[in-house]
PDB file of C-alpha atoms in Angstrom:
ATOM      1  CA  UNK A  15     -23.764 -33.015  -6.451  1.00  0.00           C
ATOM      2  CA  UNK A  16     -20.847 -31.069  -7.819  1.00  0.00           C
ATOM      3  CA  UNK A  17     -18.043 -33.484  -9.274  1.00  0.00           C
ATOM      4  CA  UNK A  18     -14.931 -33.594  -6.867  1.00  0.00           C
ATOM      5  CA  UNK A  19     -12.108 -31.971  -8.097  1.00  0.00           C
ATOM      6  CA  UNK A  20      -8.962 -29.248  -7.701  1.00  0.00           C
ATOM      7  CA  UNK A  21     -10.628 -25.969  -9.521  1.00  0.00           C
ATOM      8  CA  UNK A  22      -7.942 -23.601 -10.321  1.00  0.00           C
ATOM      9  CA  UNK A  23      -9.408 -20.053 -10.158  1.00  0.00           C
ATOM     10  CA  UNK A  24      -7.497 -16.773 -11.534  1.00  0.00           C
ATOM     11  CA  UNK A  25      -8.734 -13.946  -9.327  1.00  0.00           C
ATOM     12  CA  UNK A  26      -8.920 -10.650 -10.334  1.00  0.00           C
ATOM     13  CA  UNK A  27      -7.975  -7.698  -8.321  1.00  0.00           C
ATOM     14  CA  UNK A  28     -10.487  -5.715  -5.855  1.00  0.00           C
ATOM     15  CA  UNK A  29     -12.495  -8.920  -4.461  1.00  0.00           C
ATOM     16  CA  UNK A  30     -10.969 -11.346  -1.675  1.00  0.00           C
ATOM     17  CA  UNK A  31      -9.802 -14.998  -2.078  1.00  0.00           C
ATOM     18  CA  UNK A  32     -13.401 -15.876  -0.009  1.00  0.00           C
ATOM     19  CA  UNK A  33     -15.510 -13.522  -2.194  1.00  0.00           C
ATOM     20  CA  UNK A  34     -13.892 -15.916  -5.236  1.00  0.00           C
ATOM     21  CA  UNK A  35     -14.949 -19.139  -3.017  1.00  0.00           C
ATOM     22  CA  UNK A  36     -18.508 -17.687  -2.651  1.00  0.00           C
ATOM     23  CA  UNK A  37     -19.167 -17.387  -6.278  1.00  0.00           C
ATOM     24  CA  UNK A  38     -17.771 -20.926  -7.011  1.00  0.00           C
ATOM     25  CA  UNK A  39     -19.970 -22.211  -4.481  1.00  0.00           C
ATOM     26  CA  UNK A  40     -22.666 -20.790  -6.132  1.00  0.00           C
ATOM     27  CA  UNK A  41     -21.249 -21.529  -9.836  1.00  0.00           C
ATOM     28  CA  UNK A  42     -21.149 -25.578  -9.164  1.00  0.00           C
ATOM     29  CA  UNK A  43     -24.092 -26.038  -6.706  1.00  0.00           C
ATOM     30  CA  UNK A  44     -22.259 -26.933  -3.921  1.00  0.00           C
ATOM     31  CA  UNK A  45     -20.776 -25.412  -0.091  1.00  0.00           C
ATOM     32  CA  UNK A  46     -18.322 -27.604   0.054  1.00  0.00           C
ATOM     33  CA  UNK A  47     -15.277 -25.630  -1.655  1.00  0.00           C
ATOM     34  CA  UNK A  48     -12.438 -24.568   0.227  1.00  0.00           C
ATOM     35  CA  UNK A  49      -8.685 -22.844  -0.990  1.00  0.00           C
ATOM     36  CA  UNK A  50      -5.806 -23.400   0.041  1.00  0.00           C
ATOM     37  CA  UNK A  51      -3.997 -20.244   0.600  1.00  0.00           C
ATOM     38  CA  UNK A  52      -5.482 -16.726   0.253  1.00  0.00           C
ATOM     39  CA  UNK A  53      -4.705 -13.463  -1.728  1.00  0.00           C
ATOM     40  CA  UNK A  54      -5.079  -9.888  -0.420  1.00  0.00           C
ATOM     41  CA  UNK A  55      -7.762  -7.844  -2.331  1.00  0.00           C
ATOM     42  CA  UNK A  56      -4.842  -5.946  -4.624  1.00  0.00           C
ATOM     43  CA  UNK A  57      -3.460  -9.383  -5.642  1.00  0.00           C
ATOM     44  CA  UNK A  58      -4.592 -11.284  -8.695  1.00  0.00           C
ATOM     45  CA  UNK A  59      -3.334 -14.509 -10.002  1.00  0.00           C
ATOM     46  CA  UNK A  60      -3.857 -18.482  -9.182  1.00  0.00           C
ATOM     47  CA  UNK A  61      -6.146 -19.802  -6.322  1.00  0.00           C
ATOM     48  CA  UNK A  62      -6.198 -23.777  -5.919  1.00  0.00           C
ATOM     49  CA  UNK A  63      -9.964 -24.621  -4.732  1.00  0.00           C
ATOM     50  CA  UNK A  64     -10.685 -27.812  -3.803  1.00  0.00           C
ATOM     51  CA  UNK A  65     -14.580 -29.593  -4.501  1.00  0.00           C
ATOM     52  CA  UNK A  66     -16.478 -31.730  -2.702  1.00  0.00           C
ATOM     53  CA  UNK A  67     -14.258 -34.720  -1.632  1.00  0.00           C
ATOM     54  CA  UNK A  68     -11.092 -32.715  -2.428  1.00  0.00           C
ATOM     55  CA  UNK A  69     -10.432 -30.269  -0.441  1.00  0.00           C
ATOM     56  CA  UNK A  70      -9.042 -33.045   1.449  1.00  0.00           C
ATOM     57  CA  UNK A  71      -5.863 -32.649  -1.044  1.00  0.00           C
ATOM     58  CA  UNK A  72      -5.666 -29.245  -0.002  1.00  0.00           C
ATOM     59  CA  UNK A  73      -4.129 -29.423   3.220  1.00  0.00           C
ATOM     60  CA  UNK A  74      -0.974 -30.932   0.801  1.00  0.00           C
ATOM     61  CA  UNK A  75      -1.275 -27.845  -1.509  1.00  0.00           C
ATOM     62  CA  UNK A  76      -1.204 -25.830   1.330  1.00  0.00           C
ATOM     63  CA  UNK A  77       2.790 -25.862   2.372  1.00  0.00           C
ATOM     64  CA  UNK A  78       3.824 -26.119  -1.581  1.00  0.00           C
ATOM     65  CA  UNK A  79       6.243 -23.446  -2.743  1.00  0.00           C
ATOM     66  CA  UNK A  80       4.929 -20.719  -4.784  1.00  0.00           C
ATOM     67  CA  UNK A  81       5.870 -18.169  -7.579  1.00  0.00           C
ATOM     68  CA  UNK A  82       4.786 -14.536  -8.113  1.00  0.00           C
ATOM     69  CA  UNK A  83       5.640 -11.163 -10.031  1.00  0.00           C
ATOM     70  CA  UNK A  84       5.337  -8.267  -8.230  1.00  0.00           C
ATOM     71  CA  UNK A  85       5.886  -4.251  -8.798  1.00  0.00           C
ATOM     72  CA  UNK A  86       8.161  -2.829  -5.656  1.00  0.00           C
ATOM     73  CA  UNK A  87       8.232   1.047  -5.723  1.00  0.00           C
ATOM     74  CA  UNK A  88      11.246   2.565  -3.986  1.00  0.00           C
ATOM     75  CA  UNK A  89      10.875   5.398  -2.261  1.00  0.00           C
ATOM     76  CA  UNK A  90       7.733   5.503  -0.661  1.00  0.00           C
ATOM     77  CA  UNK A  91       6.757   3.454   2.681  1.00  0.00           C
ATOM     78  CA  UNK A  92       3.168   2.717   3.724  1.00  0.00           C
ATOM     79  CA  UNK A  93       2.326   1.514   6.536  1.00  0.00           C
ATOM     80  CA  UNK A  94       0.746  -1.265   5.514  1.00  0.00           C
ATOM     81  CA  UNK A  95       3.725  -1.864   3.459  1.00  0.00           C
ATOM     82  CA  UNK A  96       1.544  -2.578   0.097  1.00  0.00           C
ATOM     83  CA  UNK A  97      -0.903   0.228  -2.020  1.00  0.00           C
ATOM     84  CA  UNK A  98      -3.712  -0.311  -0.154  1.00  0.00           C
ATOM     85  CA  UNK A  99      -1.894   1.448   2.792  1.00  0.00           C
ATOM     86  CA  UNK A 100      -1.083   5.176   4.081  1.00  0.00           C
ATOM     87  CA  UNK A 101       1.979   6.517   2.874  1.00  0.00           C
ATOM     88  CA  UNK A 102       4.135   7.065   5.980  1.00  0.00           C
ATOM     89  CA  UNK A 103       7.461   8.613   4.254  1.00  0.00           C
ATOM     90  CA  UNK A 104       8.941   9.341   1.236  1.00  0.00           C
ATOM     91  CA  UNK A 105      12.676   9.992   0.264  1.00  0.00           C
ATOM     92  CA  UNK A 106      14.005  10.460  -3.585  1.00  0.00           C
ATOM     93  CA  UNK A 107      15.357   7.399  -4.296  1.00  0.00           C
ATOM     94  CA  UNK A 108      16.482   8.561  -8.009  1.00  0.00           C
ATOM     95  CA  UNK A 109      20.054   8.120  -6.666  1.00  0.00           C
ATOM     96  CA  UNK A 110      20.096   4.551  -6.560  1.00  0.00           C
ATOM     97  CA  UNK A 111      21.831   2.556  -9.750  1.00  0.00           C
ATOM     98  CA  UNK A 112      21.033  -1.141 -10.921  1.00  0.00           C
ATOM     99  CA  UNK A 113      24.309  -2.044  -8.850  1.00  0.00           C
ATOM    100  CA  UNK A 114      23.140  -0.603  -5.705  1.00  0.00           C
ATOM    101  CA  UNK A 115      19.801  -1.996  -5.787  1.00  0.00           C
ATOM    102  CA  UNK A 116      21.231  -5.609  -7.521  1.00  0.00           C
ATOM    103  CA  UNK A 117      23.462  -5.972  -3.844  1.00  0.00           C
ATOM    104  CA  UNK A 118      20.452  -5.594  -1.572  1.00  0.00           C
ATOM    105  CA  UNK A 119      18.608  -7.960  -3.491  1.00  0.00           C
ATOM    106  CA  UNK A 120      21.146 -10.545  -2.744  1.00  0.00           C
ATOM    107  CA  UNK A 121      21.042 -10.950   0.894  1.00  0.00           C
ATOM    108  CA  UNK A 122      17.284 -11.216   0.661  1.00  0.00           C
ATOM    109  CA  UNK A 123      17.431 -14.326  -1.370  1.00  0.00           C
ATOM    110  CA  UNK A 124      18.253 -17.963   0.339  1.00  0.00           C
ATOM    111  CA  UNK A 125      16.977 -18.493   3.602  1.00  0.00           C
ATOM    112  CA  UNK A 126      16.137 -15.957   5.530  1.00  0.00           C
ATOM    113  CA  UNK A 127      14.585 -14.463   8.379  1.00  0.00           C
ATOM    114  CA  UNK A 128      11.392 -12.443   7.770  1.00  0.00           C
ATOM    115  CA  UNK A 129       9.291 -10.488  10.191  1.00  0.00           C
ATOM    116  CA  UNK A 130       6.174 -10.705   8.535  1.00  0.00           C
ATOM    117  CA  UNK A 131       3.216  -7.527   7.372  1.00  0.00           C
ATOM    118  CA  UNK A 132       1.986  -6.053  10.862  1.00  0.00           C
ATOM    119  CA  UNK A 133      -1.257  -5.961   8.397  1.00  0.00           C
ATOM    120  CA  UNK A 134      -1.345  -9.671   7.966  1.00  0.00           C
ATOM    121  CA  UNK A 135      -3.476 -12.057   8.545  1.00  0.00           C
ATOM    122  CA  UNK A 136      -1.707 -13.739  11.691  1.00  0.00           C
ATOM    123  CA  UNK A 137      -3.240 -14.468  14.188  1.00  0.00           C
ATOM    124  CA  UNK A 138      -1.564 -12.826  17.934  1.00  0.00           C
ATOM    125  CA  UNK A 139      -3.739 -14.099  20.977  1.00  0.00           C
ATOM    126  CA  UNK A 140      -6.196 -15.678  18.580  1.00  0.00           C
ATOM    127  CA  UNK A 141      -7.110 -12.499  16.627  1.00  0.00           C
ATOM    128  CA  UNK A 142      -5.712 -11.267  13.055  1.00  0.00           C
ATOM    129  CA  UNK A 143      -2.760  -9.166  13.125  1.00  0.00           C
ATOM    130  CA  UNK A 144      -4.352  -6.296  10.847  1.00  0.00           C
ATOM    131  CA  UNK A 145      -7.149  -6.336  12.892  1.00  0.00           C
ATOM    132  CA  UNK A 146      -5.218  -5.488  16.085  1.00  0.00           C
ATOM    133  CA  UNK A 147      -3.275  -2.836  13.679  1.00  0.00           C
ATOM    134  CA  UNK A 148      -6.291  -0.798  12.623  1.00  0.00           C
ATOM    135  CA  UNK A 149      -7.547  -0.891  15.963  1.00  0.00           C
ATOM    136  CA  UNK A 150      -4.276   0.950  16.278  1.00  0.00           C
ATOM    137  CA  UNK A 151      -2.712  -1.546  19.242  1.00  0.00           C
ATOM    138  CA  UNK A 152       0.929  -2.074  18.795  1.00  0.00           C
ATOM    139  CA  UNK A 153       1.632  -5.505  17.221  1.00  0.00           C
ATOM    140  CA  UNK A 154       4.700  -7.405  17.259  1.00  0.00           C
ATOM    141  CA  UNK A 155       5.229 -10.520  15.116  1.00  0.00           C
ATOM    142  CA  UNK A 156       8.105 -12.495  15.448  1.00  0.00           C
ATOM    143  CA  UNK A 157      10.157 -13.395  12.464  1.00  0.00           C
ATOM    144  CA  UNK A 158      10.142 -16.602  10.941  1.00  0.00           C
ATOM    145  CA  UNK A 159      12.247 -18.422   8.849  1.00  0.00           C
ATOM    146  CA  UNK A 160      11.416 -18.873   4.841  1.00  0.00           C
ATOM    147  CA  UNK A 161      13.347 -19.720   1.693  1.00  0.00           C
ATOM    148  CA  UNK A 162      13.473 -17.316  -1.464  1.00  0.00           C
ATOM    149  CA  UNK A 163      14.814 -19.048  -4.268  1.00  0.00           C
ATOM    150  CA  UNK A 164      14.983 -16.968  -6.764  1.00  0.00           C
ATOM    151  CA  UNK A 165      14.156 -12.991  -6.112  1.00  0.00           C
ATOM    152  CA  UNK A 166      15.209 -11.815  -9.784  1.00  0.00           C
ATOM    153  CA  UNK A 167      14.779  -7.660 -10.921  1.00  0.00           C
ATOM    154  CA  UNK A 168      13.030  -7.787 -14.106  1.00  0.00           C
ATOM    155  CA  UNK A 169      12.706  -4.202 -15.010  1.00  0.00           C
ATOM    156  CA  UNK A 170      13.703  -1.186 -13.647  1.00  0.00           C
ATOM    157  CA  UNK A 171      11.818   1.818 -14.044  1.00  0.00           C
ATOM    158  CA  UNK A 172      11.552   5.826 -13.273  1.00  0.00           C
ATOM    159  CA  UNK A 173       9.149   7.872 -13.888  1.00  0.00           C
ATOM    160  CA  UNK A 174       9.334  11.077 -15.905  1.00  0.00           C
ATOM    161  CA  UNK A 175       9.446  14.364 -14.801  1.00  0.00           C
ATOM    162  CA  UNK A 176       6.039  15.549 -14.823  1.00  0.00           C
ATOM    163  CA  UNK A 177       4.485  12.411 -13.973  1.00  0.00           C
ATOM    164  CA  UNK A 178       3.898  12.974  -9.712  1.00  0.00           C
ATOM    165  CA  UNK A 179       5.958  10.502  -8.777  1.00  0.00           C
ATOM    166  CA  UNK A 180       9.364  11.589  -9.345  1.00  0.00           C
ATOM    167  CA  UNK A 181      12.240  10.194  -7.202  1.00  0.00           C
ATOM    168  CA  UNK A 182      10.610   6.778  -7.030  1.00  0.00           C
ATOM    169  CA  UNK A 183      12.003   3.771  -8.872  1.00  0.00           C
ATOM    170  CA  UNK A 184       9.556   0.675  -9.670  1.00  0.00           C
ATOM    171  CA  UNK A 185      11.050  -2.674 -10.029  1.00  0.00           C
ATOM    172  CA  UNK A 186       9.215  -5.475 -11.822  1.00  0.00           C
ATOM    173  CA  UNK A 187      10.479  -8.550  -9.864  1.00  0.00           C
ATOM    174  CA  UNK A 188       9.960 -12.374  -9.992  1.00  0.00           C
ATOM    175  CA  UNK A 189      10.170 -14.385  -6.923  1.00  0.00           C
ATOM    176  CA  UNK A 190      10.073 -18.274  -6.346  1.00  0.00           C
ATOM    177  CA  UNK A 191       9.840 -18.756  -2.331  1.00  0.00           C
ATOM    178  CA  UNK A 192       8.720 -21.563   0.077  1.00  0.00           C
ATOM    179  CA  UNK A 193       4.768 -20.879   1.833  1.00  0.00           C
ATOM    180  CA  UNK A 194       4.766 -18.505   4.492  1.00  0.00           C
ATOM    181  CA  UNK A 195       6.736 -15.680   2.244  1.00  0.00           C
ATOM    182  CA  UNK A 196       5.596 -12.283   2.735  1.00  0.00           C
ATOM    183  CA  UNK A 197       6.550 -10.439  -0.924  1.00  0.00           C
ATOM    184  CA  UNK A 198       5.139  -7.195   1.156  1.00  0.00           C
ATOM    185  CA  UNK A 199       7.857  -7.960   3.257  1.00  0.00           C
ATOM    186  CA  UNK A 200      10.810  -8.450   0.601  1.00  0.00           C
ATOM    187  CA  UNK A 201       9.373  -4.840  -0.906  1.00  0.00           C
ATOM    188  CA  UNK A 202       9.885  -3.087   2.993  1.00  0.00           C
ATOM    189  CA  UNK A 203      12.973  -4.570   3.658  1.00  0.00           C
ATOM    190  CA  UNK A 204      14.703  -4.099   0.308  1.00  0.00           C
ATOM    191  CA  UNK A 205      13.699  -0.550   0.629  1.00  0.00           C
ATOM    192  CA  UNK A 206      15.049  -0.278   4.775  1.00  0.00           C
ATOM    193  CA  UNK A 207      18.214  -1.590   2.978  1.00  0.00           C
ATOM    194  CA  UNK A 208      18.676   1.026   0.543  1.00  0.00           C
ATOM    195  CA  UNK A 209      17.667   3.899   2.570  1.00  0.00           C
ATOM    196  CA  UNK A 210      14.714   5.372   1.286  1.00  0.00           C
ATOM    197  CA  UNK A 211      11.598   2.950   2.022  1.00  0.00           C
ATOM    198  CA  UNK A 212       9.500   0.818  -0.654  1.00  0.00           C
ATOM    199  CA  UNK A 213       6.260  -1.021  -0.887  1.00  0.00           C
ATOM    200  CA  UNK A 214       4.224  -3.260  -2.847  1.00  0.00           C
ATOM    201  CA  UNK A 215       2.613  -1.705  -5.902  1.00  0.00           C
ATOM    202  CA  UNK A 216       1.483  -4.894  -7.481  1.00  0.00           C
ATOM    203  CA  UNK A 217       1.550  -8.889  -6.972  1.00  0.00           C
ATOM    204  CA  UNK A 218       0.333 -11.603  -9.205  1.00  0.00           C
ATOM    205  CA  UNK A 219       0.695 -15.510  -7.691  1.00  0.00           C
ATOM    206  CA  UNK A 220       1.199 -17.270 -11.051  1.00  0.00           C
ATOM    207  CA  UNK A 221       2.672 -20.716  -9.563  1.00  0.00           C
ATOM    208  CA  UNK A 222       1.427 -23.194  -6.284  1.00  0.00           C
ATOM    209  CA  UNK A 223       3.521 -26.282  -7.173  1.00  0.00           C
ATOM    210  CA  UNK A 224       2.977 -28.128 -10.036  1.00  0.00           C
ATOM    211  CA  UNK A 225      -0.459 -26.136 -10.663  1.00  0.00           C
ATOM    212  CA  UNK A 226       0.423 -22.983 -13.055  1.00  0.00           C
ATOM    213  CA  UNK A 227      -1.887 -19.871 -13.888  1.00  0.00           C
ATOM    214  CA  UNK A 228      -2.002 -20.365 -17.354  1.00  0.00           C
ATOM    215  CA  UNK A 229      -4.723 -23.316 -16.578  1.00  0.00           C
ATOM    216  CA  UNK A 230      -6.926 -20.994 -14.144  1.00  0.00           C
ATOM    217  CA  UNK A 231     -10.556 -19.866 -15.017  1.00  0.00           C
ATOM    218  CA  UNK A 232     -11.726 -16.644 -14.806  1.00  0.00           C
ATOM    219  CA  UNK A 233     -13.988 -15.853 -11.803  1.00  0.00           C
ATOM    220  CA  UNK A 234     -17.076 -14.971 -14.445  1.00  0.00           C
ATOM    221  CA  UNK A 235     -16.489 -19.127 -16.001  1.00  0.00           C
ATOM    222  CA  UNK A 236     -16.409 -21.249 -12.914  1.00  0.00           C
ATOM    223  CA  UNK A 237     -19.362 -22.868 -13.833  1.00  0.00           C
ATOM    224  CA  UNK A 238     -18.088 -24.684 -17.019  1.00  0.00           C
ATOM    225  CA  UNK A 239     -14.298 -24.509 -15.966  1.00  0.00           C
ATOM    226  CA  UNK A 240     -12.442 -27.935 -16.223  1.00  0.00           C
ATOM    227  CA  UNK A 241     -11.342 -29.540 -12.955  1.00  0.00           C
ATOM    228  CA  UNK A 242      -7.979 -31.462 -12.083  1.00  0.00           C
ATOM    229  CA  UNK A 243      -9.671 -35.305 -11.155  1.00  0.00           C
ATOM    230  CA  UNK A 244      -8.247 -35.594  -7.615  1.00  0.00           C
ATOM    231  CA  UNK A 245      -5.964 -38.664  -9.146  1.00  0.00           C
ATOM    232  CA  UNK A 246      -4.187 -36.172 -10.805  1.00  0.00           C
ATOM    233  CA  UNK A 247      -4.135 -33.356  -9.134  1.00  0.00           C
ATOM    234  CA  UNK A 248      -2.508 -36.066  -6.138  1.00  0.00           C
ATOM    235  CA  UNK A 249       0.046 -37.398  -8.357  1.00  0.00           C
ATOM    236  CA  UNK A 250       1.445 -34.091  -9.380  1.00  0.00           C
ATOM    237  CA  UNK A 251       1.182 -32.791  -5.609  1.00  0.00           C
ATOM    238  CA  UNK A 252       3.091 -36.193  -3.953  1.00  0.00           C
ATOM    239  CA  UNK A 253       4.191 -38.635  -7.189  1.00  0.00           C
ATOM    240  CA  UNK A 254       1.767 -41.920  -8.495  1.00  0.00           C
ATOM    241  CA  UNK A 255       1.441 -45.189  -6.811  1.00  0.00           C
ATOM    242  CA  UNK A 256      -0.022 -47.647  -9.553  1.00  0.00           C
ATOM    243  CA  UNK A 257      -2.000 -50.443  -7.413  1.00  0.00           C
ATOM    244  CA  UNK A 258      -3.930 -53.060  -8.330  1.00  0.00           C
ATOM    245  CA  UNK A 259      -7.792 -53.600  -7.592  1.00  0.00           C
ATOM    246  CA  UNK A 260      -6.950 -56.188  -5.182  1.00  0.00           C
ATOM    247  CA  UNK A 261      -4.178 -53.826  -3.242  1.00  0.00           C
ATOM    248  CA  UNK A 262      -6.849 -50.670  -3.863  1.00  0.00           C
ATOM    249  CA  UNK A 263      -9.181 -52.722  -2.069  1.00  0.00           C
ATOM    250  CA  UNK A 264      -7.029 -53.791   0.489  1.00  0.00           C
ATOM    251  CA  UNK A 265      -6.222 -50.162   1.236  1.00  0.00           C
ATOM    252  CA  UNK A 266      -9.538 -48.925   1.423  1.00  0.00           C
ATOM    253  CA  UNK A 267      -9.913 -51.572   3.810  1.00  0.00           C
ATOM    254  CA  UNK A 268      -7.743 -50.412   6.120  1.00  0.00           C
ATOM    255  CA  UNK A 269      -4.838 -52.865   5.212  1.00  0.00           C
ATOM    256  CA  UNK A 270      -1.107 -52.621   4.617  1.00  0.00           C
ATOM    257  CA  UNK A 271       0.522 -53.596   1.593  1.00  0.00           C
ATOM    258  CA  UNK A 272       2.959 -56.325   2.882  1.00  0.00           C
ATOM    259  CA  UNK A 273       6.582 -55.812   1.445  1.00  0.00           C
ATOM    260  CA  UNK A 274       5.409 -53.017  -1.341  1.00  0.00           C
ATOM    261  CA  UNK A 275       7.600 -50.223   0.117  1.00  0.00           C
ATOM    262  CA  UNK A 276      10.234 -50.690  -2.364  1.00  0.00           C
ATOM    263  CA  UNK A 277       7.806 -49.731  -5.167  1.00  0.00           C
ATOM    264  CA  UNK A 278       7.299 -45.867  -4.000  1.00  0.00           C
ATOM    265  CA  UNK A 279       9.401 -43.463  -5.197  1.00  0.00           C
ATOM    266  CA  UNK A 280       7.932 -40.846  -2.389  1.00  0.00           C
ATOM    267  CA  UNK A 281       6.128 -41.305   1.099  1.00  0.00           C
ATOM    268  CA  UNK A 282       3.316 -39.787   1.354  1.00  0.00           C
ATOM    269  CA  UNK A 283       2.188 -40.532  -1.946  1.00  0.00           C
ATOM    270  CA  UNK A 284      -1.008 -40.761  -4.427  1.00  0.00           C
ATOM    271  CA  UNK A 285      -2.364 -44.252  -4.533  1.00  0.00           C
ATOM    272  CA  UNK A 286      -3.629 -44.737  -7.772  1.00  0.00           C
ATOM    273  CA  UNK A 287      -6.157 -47.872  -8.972  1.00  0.00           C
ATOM    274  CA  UNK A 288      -6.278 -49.577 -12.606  1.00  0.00           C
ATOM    275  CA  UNK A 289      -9.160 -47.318 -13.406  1.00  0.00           C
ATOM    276  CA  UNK A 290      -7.701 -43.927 -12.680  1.00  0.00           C
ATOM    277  CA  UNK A 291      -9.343 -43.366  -9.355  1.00  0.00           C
ATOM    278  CA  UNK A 292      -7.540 -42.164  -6.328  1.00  0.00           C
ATOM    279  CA  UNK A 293      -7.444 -44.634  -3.704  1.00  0.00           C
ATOM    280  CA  UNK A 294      -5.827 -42.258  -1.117  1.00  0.00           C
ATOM    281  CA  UNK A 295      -2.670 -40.749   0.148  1.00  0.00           C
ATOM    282  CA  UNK A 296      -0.501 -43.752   0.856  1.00  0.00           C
ATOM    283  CA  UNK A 297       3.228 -43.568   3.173  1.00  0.00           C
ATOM    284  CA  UNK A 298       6.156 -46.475   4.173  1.00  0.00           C
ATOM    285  CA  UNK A 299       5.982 -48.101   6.964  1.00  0.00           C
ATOM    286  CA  UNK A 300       8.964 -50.276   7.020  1.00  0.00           C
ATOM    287  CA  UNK A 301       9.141 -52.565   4.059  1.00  0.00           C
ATOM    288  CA  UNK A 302       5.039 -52.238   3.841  1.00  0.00           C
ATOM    289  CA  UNK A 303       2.783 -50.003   2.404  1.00  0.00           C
ATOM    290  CA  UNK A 304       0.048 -48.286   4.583  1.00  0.00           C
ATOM    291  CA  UNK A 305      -3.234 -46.033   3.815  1.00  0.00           C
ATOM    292  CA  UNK A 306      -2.388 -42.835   5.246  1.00  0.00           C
ATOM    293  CA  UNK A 307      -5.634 -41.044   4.190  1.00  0.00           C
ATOM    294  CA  UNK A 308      -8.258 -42.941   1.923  1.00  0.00           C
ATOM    295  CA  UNK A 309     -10.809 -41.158  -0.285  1.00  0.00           C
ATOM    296  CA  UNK A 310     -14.087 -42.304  -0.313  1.00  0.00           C
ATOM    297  CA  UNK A 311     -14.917 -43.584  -3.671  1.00  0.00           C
ATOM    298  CA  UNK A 312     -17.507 -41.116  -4.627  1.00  0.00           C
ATOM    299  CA  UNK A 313     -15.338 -38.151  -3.375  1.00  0.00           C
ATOM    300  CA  UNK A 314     -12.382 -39.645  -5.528  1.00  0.00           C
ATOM    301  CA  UNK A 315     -13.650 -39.466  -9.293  1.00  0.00           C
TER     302      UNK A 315
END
């Protein structure tokens, strides 16, 4: 059996985020791998997999907030509001100055209210958005609200004369933002806002929480690629409870911790035992302590 574990996997562009959990399936010997969080076929970048007894930490990874760089080229709408899409329009946007494009930035950063991709993968009357849009029905998603942190221009660049793609303008970007962001979305409506259109040219996720890209494996190495123990990979998702044996076995049994709130510095939290092992995920309730998911100790080292 496949040691348990958080497998962070950078995925290269052209394949999708299951064709990646396929092949690490088949790398460690195991079906039990799930992600948490998916990219679309033109993204690269970080995908947290969790193995065997872990992807139990995933539904915590899930909601985390994220960071990505992305190309946005002004100019040119799709409809699909990404490259992989059909142009729909296309207006010079060789007009537009740092300035210009620096105040339409701003209102998209904070919290705001984003209608998400009609090509995404929500699902309306329990089927996926972009399925219903290449069927060609009409699909309306209601906005939602998410947080962009930071939504910083990078680089600013326009093509030469000569090059086919005059009157564009591609901006590098970087943008921190809470789950649920659409950075297809920021490229459509910071083009709407300046007049002439834009879509996504490129996106890279290079952040989930704590977990960075620098540490992923390349698709073609899963099978010697170093896991994050589920201890750890816990403790840097909700904090580290230190417990004793005598209080890990008491929680595995299903027993509170009498008077031990005072010793968390978060709730929920990792529950940690003098060997290293993950006891479980561990919340207040009142002044005690309580299991609020245990791992079973096979799935936990």
């Amino acid at each position: 059996m496949a040691a348990p574990g958080i497998l962070l996997v950078d995925k290269p562009q052209g394949i999708t985020s299951h064709d990646v959990v396929a092949r690490a399936r088949r790398a460690l010997g195991t079906r039990k791998i799930g992600h948490a969080g998916t990219l679309d076929p033109m993204a690269t970048g970080l995908l947290v997999l969790g193995v065997e007894g872990a992807t139990r930490l995933l539904t915590f990874v899930v909601g985390l907030d994220k960071t990505y760089e992305a190309t946005i080229r002004l100019g040119v709408s799709t409809d699909t509001d990404d490259a992989d899409g059909q142009i729909v329009a296309t207006v010079d946007a060789s007009f537009l100055d740092s300035a210009r494009i620096a105040e339409a930035v701003a209102p998209l950063t904070g919290r705001i209210s984003q209608v998400p991709s009609t090509f995404s993968a929500i699902k309306v009357d329990g089927r996926r958005a972009y399925d219903l849009a290449r069927a060609g029905e009409d699909v309306q998603l209601k906005a939602r609200e998410v947080t962009v942190s930071r939504f910083d221009v990078i680089a600013e660049r326009r093509p030469s004369t000569g090059s086919g793609t005059e009157g564009v303008v591609d901006l590098d970007v970087v943008v921190d933002c809470s789950s649920g962001t659409y950075i297809r979305s920021l490229a459509r409506d910071l083009g709407a806002a300046l007049g002439v259109g834009g879509h996504l040219t490129a996106l890279r996720r290079i952040r989930i929480g704590p977990f960075d890209v620098t540490r992923a494996a390349a698709v073609d190495a899963l099978a010697e690629a170093p896991q994050v123990p589920p201890a750890d990979a816990a403790a840097a998702v909700l904090g580290r409870f230190d417990v004793t044996a005598d209080e890990a076995r008491d929680l595995r049994h299903g027993k509170r911790l009498t008077g031990a709130a005072a010793r968390l510095s978060a709730s929920p939290t990792a529950a940690v035992d003098p060997d290293g092992v993950l006891v479980g995920i561990v919340e207040r309730r009142g002044a005690d302590v309580k299991s609020a998911m245990n791992m079973p100790e096979e799935a936990a080292r």
